[in-house]
Coordinates of C-alpha atoms and ligand atoms in Angstrom, one line a residue:
X1 CA 171.7 126.4 134.9
X2 CA 168.5 124.3 134.2
X3 CA 169.8 120.3 133.6
X4 CA 168.8 120.0 130.0
X5 CA 166.3 116.3 129.3
X6 CA 167.1 115.2 125.8
X7 CA 163.4 115.3 124.9
X8 CA 161.4 112.7 122.6
X9 CA 161.4 113.8 118.7
X10 CA 159.2 113.9 115.7
X11 CA 160.0 111.1 113.6
X12 CA 160.7 112.6 110.3
X13 CA 162.7 115.3 112.8
X14 CA 164.9 112.5 113.9
X15 CA 165.1 110.8 110.6
X16 CA 167.1 114.3 109.0
X17 CA 169.0 115.4 111.8
X18 CA 170.1 111.4 112.1
X19 CA 172.1 112.4 108.5
X20 CA 174.5 114.3 110.6
X21 CA 175.9 112.7 113.5
X22 CA 176.0 114.9 116.2
X23 CA 178.1 112.8 118.6
X24 CA 180.6 113.7 116.7
X25 CA 180.8 117.4 116.8
X26 CA 183.6 118.3 119.4
X27 CA 181.8 121.6 120.5
X28 CA 185.1 123.4 119.1
X29 CA 182.9 126.6 118.5
X30 CA 184.7 126.2 115.3
X31 CA 181.9 126.4 113.4
X32 CA 180.5 130.2 116.1
X33 CA 184.2 131.8 115.4
X34 CA 183.8 131.7 111.4
X35 CA 180.4 132.1 111.9
X36 CA 179.6 136.7 110.8
X37 CA 175.6 135.6 112.9
X38 CA 177.9 135.2 115.7
X39 CA 177.5 138.0 118.6
X40 CA 174.7 139.7 116.8
X41 CA 173.2 142.0 119.2
X42 CA 169.5 140.8 121.0
X43 CA 170.3 137.1 119.9
X44 CA 171.4 136.9 123.0
X45 CA 174.5 135.0 122.7
X46 CA 173.2 132.2 120.7
X47 CA 175.5 131.0 118.2
X48 CA 175.7 127.8 116.0
X49 CA 177.8 125.8 118.7
X50 CA 175.2 126.6 121.2
X51 CA 172.2 125.6 118.5
X52 CA 174.3 122.0 117.6
X53 CA 173.9 121.1 121.5
X54 CA 170.8 122.7 121.4
X55 CA 168.9 120.1 118.6
X56 CA 171.2 117.2 120.4
X57 CA 169.6 117.8 122.8
X58 CA 166.5 117.5 121.1
X59 CA 165.7 121.1 121.8
X60 CA 164.6 121.5 118.1
X61 CA 160.8 123.1 119.0
X62 CA 163.9 125.7 120.9
X63 CA 165.4 126.0 118.0
X64 CA 162.0 126.1 115.5
X65 CA 160.8 129.6 117.3
X66 CA 163.4 131.8 117.6
X67 CA 164.7 133.9 115.3
X68 CA 168.5 132.3 114.9
X69 CA 168.1 130.4 112.3
X70 CA 166.6 132.4 109.6
X71 CA 169.5 135.6 110.5
X72 CA 172.3 131.8 108.7
X73 CA 172.4 133.4 105.0
X74 CA 173.3 130.1 104.1
X75 CA 176.8 130.7 103.3
X76 CA 178.2 127.9 104.7
X77 CA 181.5 129.3 105.9
X78 CA 181.4 127.2 109.6
X79 CA 180.0 123.9 107.5
X80 CA 183.4 125.0 105.7
X81 CA 185.7 125.1 108.2
X82 CA 184.0 122.7 110.4
X83 CA 186.3 119.9 111.6
X84 CA 183.3 117.0 111.4
X85 CA 181.9 118.4 107.7
X86 CA 178.7 118.8 109.6
X87 CA 176.3 120.2 107.1
X88 CA 175.2 124.1 109.0
X89 CA 173.5 125.6 106.2
X90 CA 171.3 122.3 106.0
X91 CA 170.2 122.1 109.0
X92 CA 169.6 125.6 109.7
X93 CA 167.5 125.3 106.1
X94 CA 165.7 122.5 108.0
X95 CA 164.7 124.1 111.0
X96 CA 162.9 126.9 109.1
X97 CA 161.1 124.6 107.6
X98 CA 159.9 122.9 110.4
X99 CA 158.3 126.2 111.2
X100 CA 155.2 127.4 109.9
X101 CA 154.2 129.1 107.0
X102 CA 152.1 131.5 108.8
X103 CA 154.8 132.2 111.2
X104 CA 157.5 132.5 107.2
X105 CA 158.6 136.2 108.7
X106 CA 158.4 138.9 105.8
X107 CA 157.0 138.5 102.7
X108 CA 159.4 135.5 102.2
X109 CA 156.3 132.8 102.0
X110 CA 154.1 134.9 100.1
X111 CA 156.7 135.9 97.7
X112 CA 157.8 132.1 96.8
X113 CA 153.2 131.2 96.4
X114 CA 152.6 134.1 94.5
X115 CA 155.9 132.6 92.4
X116 CA 154.0 128.7 92.4
X117 CA 150.7 130.1 91.3
X118 CA 152.0 132.6 89.1
X119 CA 155.1 132.9 87.6
X120 CA 157.2 134.8 89.8
X121 CA 157.6 136.5 92.8
X122 CA 155.6 139.3 92.4
X123 CA 152.7 137.9 90.3
X124 CA 153.9 140.3 88.0
X125 CA 150.5 140.0 85.2
X126 CA 151.7 138.5 81.7
X127 CA 150.7 141.1 80.0
X128 CA 152.0 143.1 82.0
X129 CA 155.4 141.1 81.8
X130 CA 155.4 140.7 77.7
X131 CA 154.5 144.2 76.9
X132 CA 157.1 145.3 79.1
X133 CA 159.9 142.8 77.5
X134 CA 158.6 144.0 74.0
X135 CA 158.6 148.5 75.0
X136 CA 162.1 148.0 76.5
X137 CA 163.5 145.9 73.2
X138 CA 162.4 148.7 70.9
X139 CA 164.3 151.5 73.8
X140 CA 167.5 149.0 73.3
X141 CA 167.3 148.8 69.6
X142 CA 168.3 152.2 68.8
X143 CA 170.6 151.2 70.3
X144 CA 171.4 147.8 68.9
X145 CA 169.4 147.6 65.8
X146 CA 167.1 144.6 65.3
X147 CA 167.8 143.6 69.1
X148 CA 164.0 142.5 70.4
X149 CA 163.7 139.5 73.0
X150 CA 162.6 136.6 72.4
X151 CA 159.9 135.0 73.8
X152 CA 158.8 131.0 73.7
X153 CA 162.0 130.9 71.0
X154 CA 161.6 126.6 69.7
X155 CA 165.8 125.3 69.3
X156 CA 166.6 128.1 71.3
X157 CA 170.5 127.9 71.8
X158 CA 170.2 129.9 75.4
X159 CA 167.5 130.2 78.1
X160 CA 167.7 133.5 80.0
X161 CA 165.1 133.5 82.8
X162 CA 164.7 137.2 84.5
X163 CA 164.8 138.4 87.8
X164 CA 161.2 140.5 89.4
X165 CA 163.0 143.2 90.6
X166 CA 164.2 143.8 87.6
X167 CA 161.0 143.5 85.8
X168 CA 159.2 145.4 88.1
X169 CA 161.2 148.5 88.1
X170 CA 164.5 147.8 88.0
X171 CA 163.8 147.2 84.6
X172 CA 167.1 148.8 82.7
X173 CA 169.3 146.5 84.5
X174 CA 167.4 143.8 82.2
X175 CA 169.4 146.1 78.9
X176 CA 173.6 144.4 80.5
X177 CA 172.8 141.6 79.2
X178 CA 170.5 142.1 76.5
X179 CA 173.6 143.9 74.9
X180 CA 176.2 141.3 75.7
X181 CA 173.3 138.3 74.2
X182 CA 173.1 141.2 71.1
X183 CA 177.1 141.2 70.7
X184 CA 177.7 137.8 70.6
X185 CA 174.7 137.5 68.2
X186 CA 173.6 134.6 70.5
X187 CA 170.3 132.5 69.8
X188 CA 168.4 133.1 72.8
X189 CA 165.0 133.4 74.5
X190 CA 162.4 134.1 78.0
X191 CA 159.9 132.0 78.6
X192 CA 156.3 133.8 78.2
X193 CA 155.2 132.3 81.6
X194 CA 157.0 130.8 84.9
X195 CA 160.1 132.9 84.5
X196 CA 161.1 134.2 87.8
X197 CA 164.4 133.9 88.0
X198 CA 164.7 133.5 92.0
X199 CA 164.2 130.8 94.4
X200 CA 162.7 132.1 97.9
X201 CA 161.8 128.2 98.4
X202 CA 164.8 128.0 98.7
X203 CA 165.2 131.1 101.8
X204 CA 161.8 129.6 103.8
X205 CA 163.4 125.1 103.5
X206 CA 160.3 124.8 101.7
X207 CA 161.4 121.4 99.6
X208 CA 158.6 120.9 97.6
X209 CA 158.6 124.5 96.3
X210 CA 161.7 124.1 95.4
X211 CA 161.8 120.8 93.1
X212 CA 158.2 122.1 91.0
X213 CA 160.6 125.3 90.5
X214 CA 163.5 123.3 89.5
X215 CA 160.7 121.1 87.7
X216 CA 158.8 124.1 85.9
X217 CA 162.1 125.1 84.2
X218 CA 163.3 121.6 83.2
X219 CA 159.8 121.2 82.2
X220 CA 160.7 124.1 79.8
X221 CA 163.2 123.5 78.6
X222 CA 162.0 120.5 77.0
X223 CA 158.9 121.4 75.2
X224 CA 160.6 124.1 73.7
X225 CA 163.8 121.6 72.9
X226 CA 166.5 124.7 74.0
X227 CA 169.6 123.6 74.9
X228 CA 171.0 124.4 78.0
X229 CA 169.8 127.5 80.3
X230 CA 172.3 129.9 81.7
X231 CA 171.4 129.6 85.7
X232 CA 170.0 132.8 87.4
X233 CA 172.2 135.3 88.7
X234 CA 170.7 135.2 92.2
X235 CA 173.1 133.3 94.2
X236 CA 170.3 131.1 96.0
X237 CA 168.5 131.3 92.6
X238 CA 170.7 129.3 90.8
X239 CA 171.6 127.4 94.2
X240 CA 168.3 126.5 94.6
X241 CA 168.0 125.5 91.0
X242 CA 171.0 123.4 90.7
X243 CA 169.4 121.2 94.0
X244 CA 165.3 121.3 92.7
X245 CA 167.3 119.6 89.4
X246 CA 169.2 117.1 91.0
X247 CA 166.0 116.0 93.2
X248 CA 164.4 115.7 90.1
X249 CA 167.2 113.8 88.6
X250 CA 166.6 111.1 90.8
X251 CA 163.5 110.9 90.7
X252 CA 162.9 110.0 86.7
X253 CA 166.9 110.5 84.9
X254 CA 165.3 111.7 82.4
X255 CA 165.3 114.6 83.8
X256 CA 168.7 116.3 82.9
X257 CA 168.3 119.2 81.2
X258 CA 171.5 121.0 80.3
X259 CA 172.9 124.5 81.6
X260 CA 175.5 126.2 82.2
X261 CA 176.5 129.0 84.7
X262 CA 176.9 133.2 83.9
X263 CA 181.1 132.8 84.4
X264 CA 181.3 130.3 82.5
X265 CA 178.5 131.3 79.7
X266 CA 181.1 134.8 79.7
X267 CA 184.0 133.2 79.8
X268 CA 183.2 131.2 76.4
X269 CA 181.5 134.0 74.8
X270 CA 185.0 136.0 75.8
X271 CA 186.9 133.3 74.5
X272 CA 185.4 132.8 71.3
X273 CA 185.9 135.6 70.3
X274 CA 182.3 136.9 70.4
X275 CA 182.6 139.8 72.8
X276 CA 185.1 141.8 72.5
X277 CA 186.5 144.1 75.2
X278 CA 187.7 148.2 75.8
X279 CA 189.5 148.0 78.8
X280 CA 190.2 151.1 78.2
X281 CA 186.7 152.1 79.6
X282 CA 187.7 151.2 82.6
X283 CA 191.1 152.6 83.3
X284 CA 191.8 154.6 86.3
X285 CA 189.7 153.2 88.9
X286 CA 190.6 149.5 91.1
X287 CA 188.8 147.2 90.4
X288 CA 188.4 144.1 93.6
X289 CA 185.3 141.2 93.4
X290 CA 183.2 139.7 96.1
X291 CA 183.2 136.5 96.5
X292 CA 179.6 134.7 96.6
X293 CA 179.2 132.1 98.6
X294 CA 176.8 130.4 96.4
X295 CA 178.8 131.5 93.2
X296 CA 181.6 130.2 95.6
X297 CA 182.0 127.7 98.3
X298 CA 179.0 126.1 99.1
X299 CA 178.4 124.9 95.1
X300 CA 182.2 123.4 96.1
X301 CA 180.4 121.6 98.8
X302 CA 177.8 120.4 97.3
X303 CA 178.5 119.9 93.3
X304 CA 182.5 120.2 92.9
X305 CA 182.7 122.4 91.5
X306 CA 182.6 127.2 92.9
X307 CA 183.4 129.3 90.7
X308 CA 186.2 130.9 92.0
X309 CA 188.6 131.3 89.1
X310 CA 186.5 132.0 86.1
X311 CA 184.9 135.6 87.7
X312 CA 188.3 136.9 88.2
X313 CA 189.6 136.1 84.9
X314 CA 186.1 137.9 83.0
X315 CA 187.3 141.1 86.0
X316 CA 190.7 141.4 84.4
X317 CA 189.6 141.5 80.6
X318 CA 187.9 144.5 81.3
X319 CA 190.2 146.1 83.2
X320 CA 193.9 146.2 84.4
X321 CA 193.7 147.3 88.3
X322 CA 192.5 144.6 90.0
X323 CA 193.3 144.1 93.6
X324 CA 191.7 140.5 95.5
X325 CA 190.0 142.2 98.6
X326 CA 191.1 139.5 102.3
X327 CA 189.8 137.0 102.9
X328 CA 188.3 135.0 99.7
X329 CA 187.5 132.8 98.2
X330 CA 186.6 129.8 100.3
X331 CA 187.2 132.2 103.2
X332 CA 184.8 134.6 102.2
X333 CA 182.7 136.8 104.0
X334 CA 179.0 136.9 102.8
X335 CA 177.1 139.5 102.5
X336 CA 175.0 139.9 105.6
X337 CA 172.1 139.5 101.8
X338 CA 171.8 135.4 102.0
X339 CA 169.6 133.2 102.8
X340 CA 166.7 135.5 102.8
X341 CA 167.7 138.4 104.6
X342 CA 167.3 141.1 102.3
X343 CA 163.7 141.1 101.3
X344 CA 163.6 139.7 105.1
X345 CA 162.4 142.7 108.3
X346 CA 165.7 142.3 109.6
X347 CA 167.9 144.8 108.7
X348 CA 169.7 146.0 111.4
X349 CA 171.2 142.4 111.9
X350 CA 171.6 142.0 108.2
X351 CA 173.3 145.0 108.7
X352 CA 175.3 143.2 111.9
X353 CA 176.3 140.6 109.7
X354 CA 178.3 142.8 106.8
X355 CA 180.6 144.6 108.9
X356 CA 182.8 142.0 107.6
X357 CA 182.6 142.6 104.0
X358 CA 182.9 146.5 104.6
X359 CA 185.8 146.3 106.4
X360 CA 186.9 143.3 103.8
X361 CA 185.6 146.9 101.0
X362 CA 187.9 148.6 102.7
X363 CA 190.5 147.2 103.3
X364 CA 190.8 146.3 100.0
X365 CA 190.5 150.3 98.1
X366 CA 188.9 148.8 95.9
X367 CA 186.3 152.3 94.1
X368 CA 184.6 149.3 92.5
X369 CA 182.7 146.0 93.4
X370 CA 182.1 143.7 91.3
X371 CA 179.3 140.8 92.2
X372 CA 177.6 137.7 90.3
X373 CA 174.6 137.7 93.2
X374 CA 171.7 140.0 92.6
X375 CA 171.1 139.4 96.4
X376 CA 175.1 140.7 97.1
X377 CA 174.5 143.1 94.1
X378 CA 170.8 144.9 96.6
X379 CA 173.1 144.3 100.2
X380 CA 176.9 145.5 99.0
X381 CA 175.3 148.6 97.1
X382 CA 171.6 149.7 99.5
X383 CA 172.4 148.5 103.1
X384 CA 176.1 148.4 103.5
X385 CA 176.2 152.1 102.4
X386 CA 173.7 152.9 105.3
X387 CA 175.2 151.4 107.9
X388 CA 179.2 152.2 107.2
X389 CA 179.2 155.3 105.5
X390 CA 182.6 156.2 105.9
X391 CA 184.3 154.5 102.6
X392 CA 182.5 154.9 98.5
X393 CA 182.3 153.0 97.0
X394 CA 180.2 151.9 93.1
X395 CA 178.9 148.4 93.3
X396 CA 178.6 146.7 89.4
X397 CA 178.1 143.1 88.6
X398 CA 180.1 141.4 87.1
X399 CA 177.4 141.0 83.2
X400 CA 177.7 144.8 84.1
X401 CA 181.3 145.2 83.6
X402 CA 181.0 142.8 80.5
X403 CA 178.7 144.5 78.5
X404 CA 179.6 148.3 79.5
X405 CA 183.1 147.6 78.0
X406 CA 182.2 145.1 75.4
X407 CA 182.4 147.2 71.7
X408 CA 178.7 146.9 70.0
X409 CA 178.9 146.2 66.7
X410 CA 176.0 146.9 64.5
X411 CA 174.0 144.1 62.8
X412 CA 174.6 144.0 59.0
X413 CA 171.5 145.2 56.8
X414 CA 170.2 141.9 56.1
X415 CA 170.6 139.9 59.3
X416 CA 168.1 143.4 61.0
X417 CA 166.1 142.9 58.4
X418 CA 164.9 139.8 59.9
X419 CA 165.3 139.8 63.1
X420 CA 162.4 142.7 62.7
X421 CA 160.6 140.8 60.9
X422 CA 160.5 137.8 63.9
X423 CA 160.3 140.4 66.2
X424 CA 157.2 141.8 64.2
X425 CA 155.6 138.3 64.2
X426 CA 156.0 137.3 67.5
X427 CA 154.3 140.5 69.0
X428 CA 151.4 139.9 67.1
X429 CA 151.2 136.0 67.7
X430 CA 151.8 137.1 71.6
X431 CA 148.6 139.9 71.1
X432 CA 151.4 141.9 71.8
X433 CA 150.3 146.0 70.7
X434 CA 153.3 148.3 70.9
X435 CA 153.0 151.9 70.9
X436 CA 155.9 151.8 68.4
X437 CA 156.6 152.6 65.1
X438 CA 159.5 150.6 65.3
X439 CA 158.8 146.5 63.6
Ligands
SF4_501 S1 182.9 123.5 114.6 FE1 181.7 121.1 113.8 S2 182.4 120.3 115.4 FE2 182.8 122.2 115.9 S3 181.6 122.7 116.8 FE3 181.1 122.8 115.5 S4 179.9 122.2 114.5 FE4 180.5 121.3 116.1
SF4_502 S1 176.1 129.5 106.6 FE1 176.6 131.0 107.8 S2 175.4 132.2 108.5 FE2 175.0 130.6 108.5 S3 175.6 129.5 110.2 FE3 177.0 129.0 109.2 S4 177.9 130.3 108.2 FE4 176.7 131.2 110.6
SF4_503 S1 173.7 137.2 99.4 FE1 175.9 136.7 98.6 S2 176.8 136.2 99.5 FE2 175.1 136.4 100.7 S3 175.0 134.0 100.8 FE3 174.0 135.1 98.8 S4 175.2 134.7 97.2 FE4 177.0 134.5 99.5

């Protein structure tokens, strides 16, 4: 083997890496043992332990040029177990940040740039977005009289961020949250601009972008005097949003705004009796819960609280037959779609990563896997069955399960009339013409 001579390092990189004591690394390999990337075909034996050693020897360029950091989903399983507390996902994220932006794999950087420029990853125009919201609202109102999507509502209690893939194509996936808001008679709103829930800044190691996206949300909350935002469902989105918000608050404490995680929100509306559930609709099927790393392990590690008990409580309010996957909670395996792996051009590697998840699902014997993150959902619903075919299961969002289980009670006549008048005024104000006689 060639001798490795430690190289002089760029000052900025050295300062970042100095936050971690690589000399403390015992080369124990616990991180590599727990990391699903280990053994990825075609990676020539790269693993986290090797990367940590390379960085200790100053081989930053070699790591930055390699595919390894991009195969890291940021699931945090390595750091959870590292006896020396080295924040390996943060190191991988930093290696991503050192890549030239035109060499970021796939569409991630473009989506990120779109988001900063146009307010969403897919550069959907404001007109298209608003007319979609208006028309879908009219469709929804057939089942839920008085329903419409409130846009830029001043003093609303809850702010909700749509996910561009739903606004662009999977339109009806938005109905589940809307159904919950309708049943709970929530005072909610969405932004007319800068509405994207997903934050690819985190996935590309773009710290400046991450901060800008969080600040946009903070400014919107303040301008519209909104009580609290529901943190985006996407694991990366909510974790990225929390990170960016923290940076903004550190710079200026006036940037503090109210927020609530979707788990706490759902627990609240169920506990308060604002949403009533009928478990019988789910009888005869066995359900399991997939712990999203970014809502569990990583949130706990960085912010002191991961959502493990709340989603289980919510699922149990909806179903009688619940089983755990093994391992679960802090030791759960990532689905393989995180850190931008779902949209990145590394499908085989992502499927390799997912082998543990598939095995867990199969061993659970569940008919339905319930998830709390849109990345996890795409990966478990679309990519895993493409590669692993012998065990069949369904995938549902947690809020989909709640929306499908809730007992829908139409609003009183006067409330419907008030809502219809508000909808008419709103769409007129926003210049949206509805192709309908409703409202
Ligand atoms: S688990 Fe921690 S101490 Fe062990 S090899 Fe990995 S980074 Fe080093
Ligand atoms: S965060 Fe997950 S994927 Fe990344 S190195 Fe750690 S265990 Fe592996
Ligand atoms: S996609 Fe889901 S399971 Fe995978 S890293 Fe993200 S949150 Fe974790």
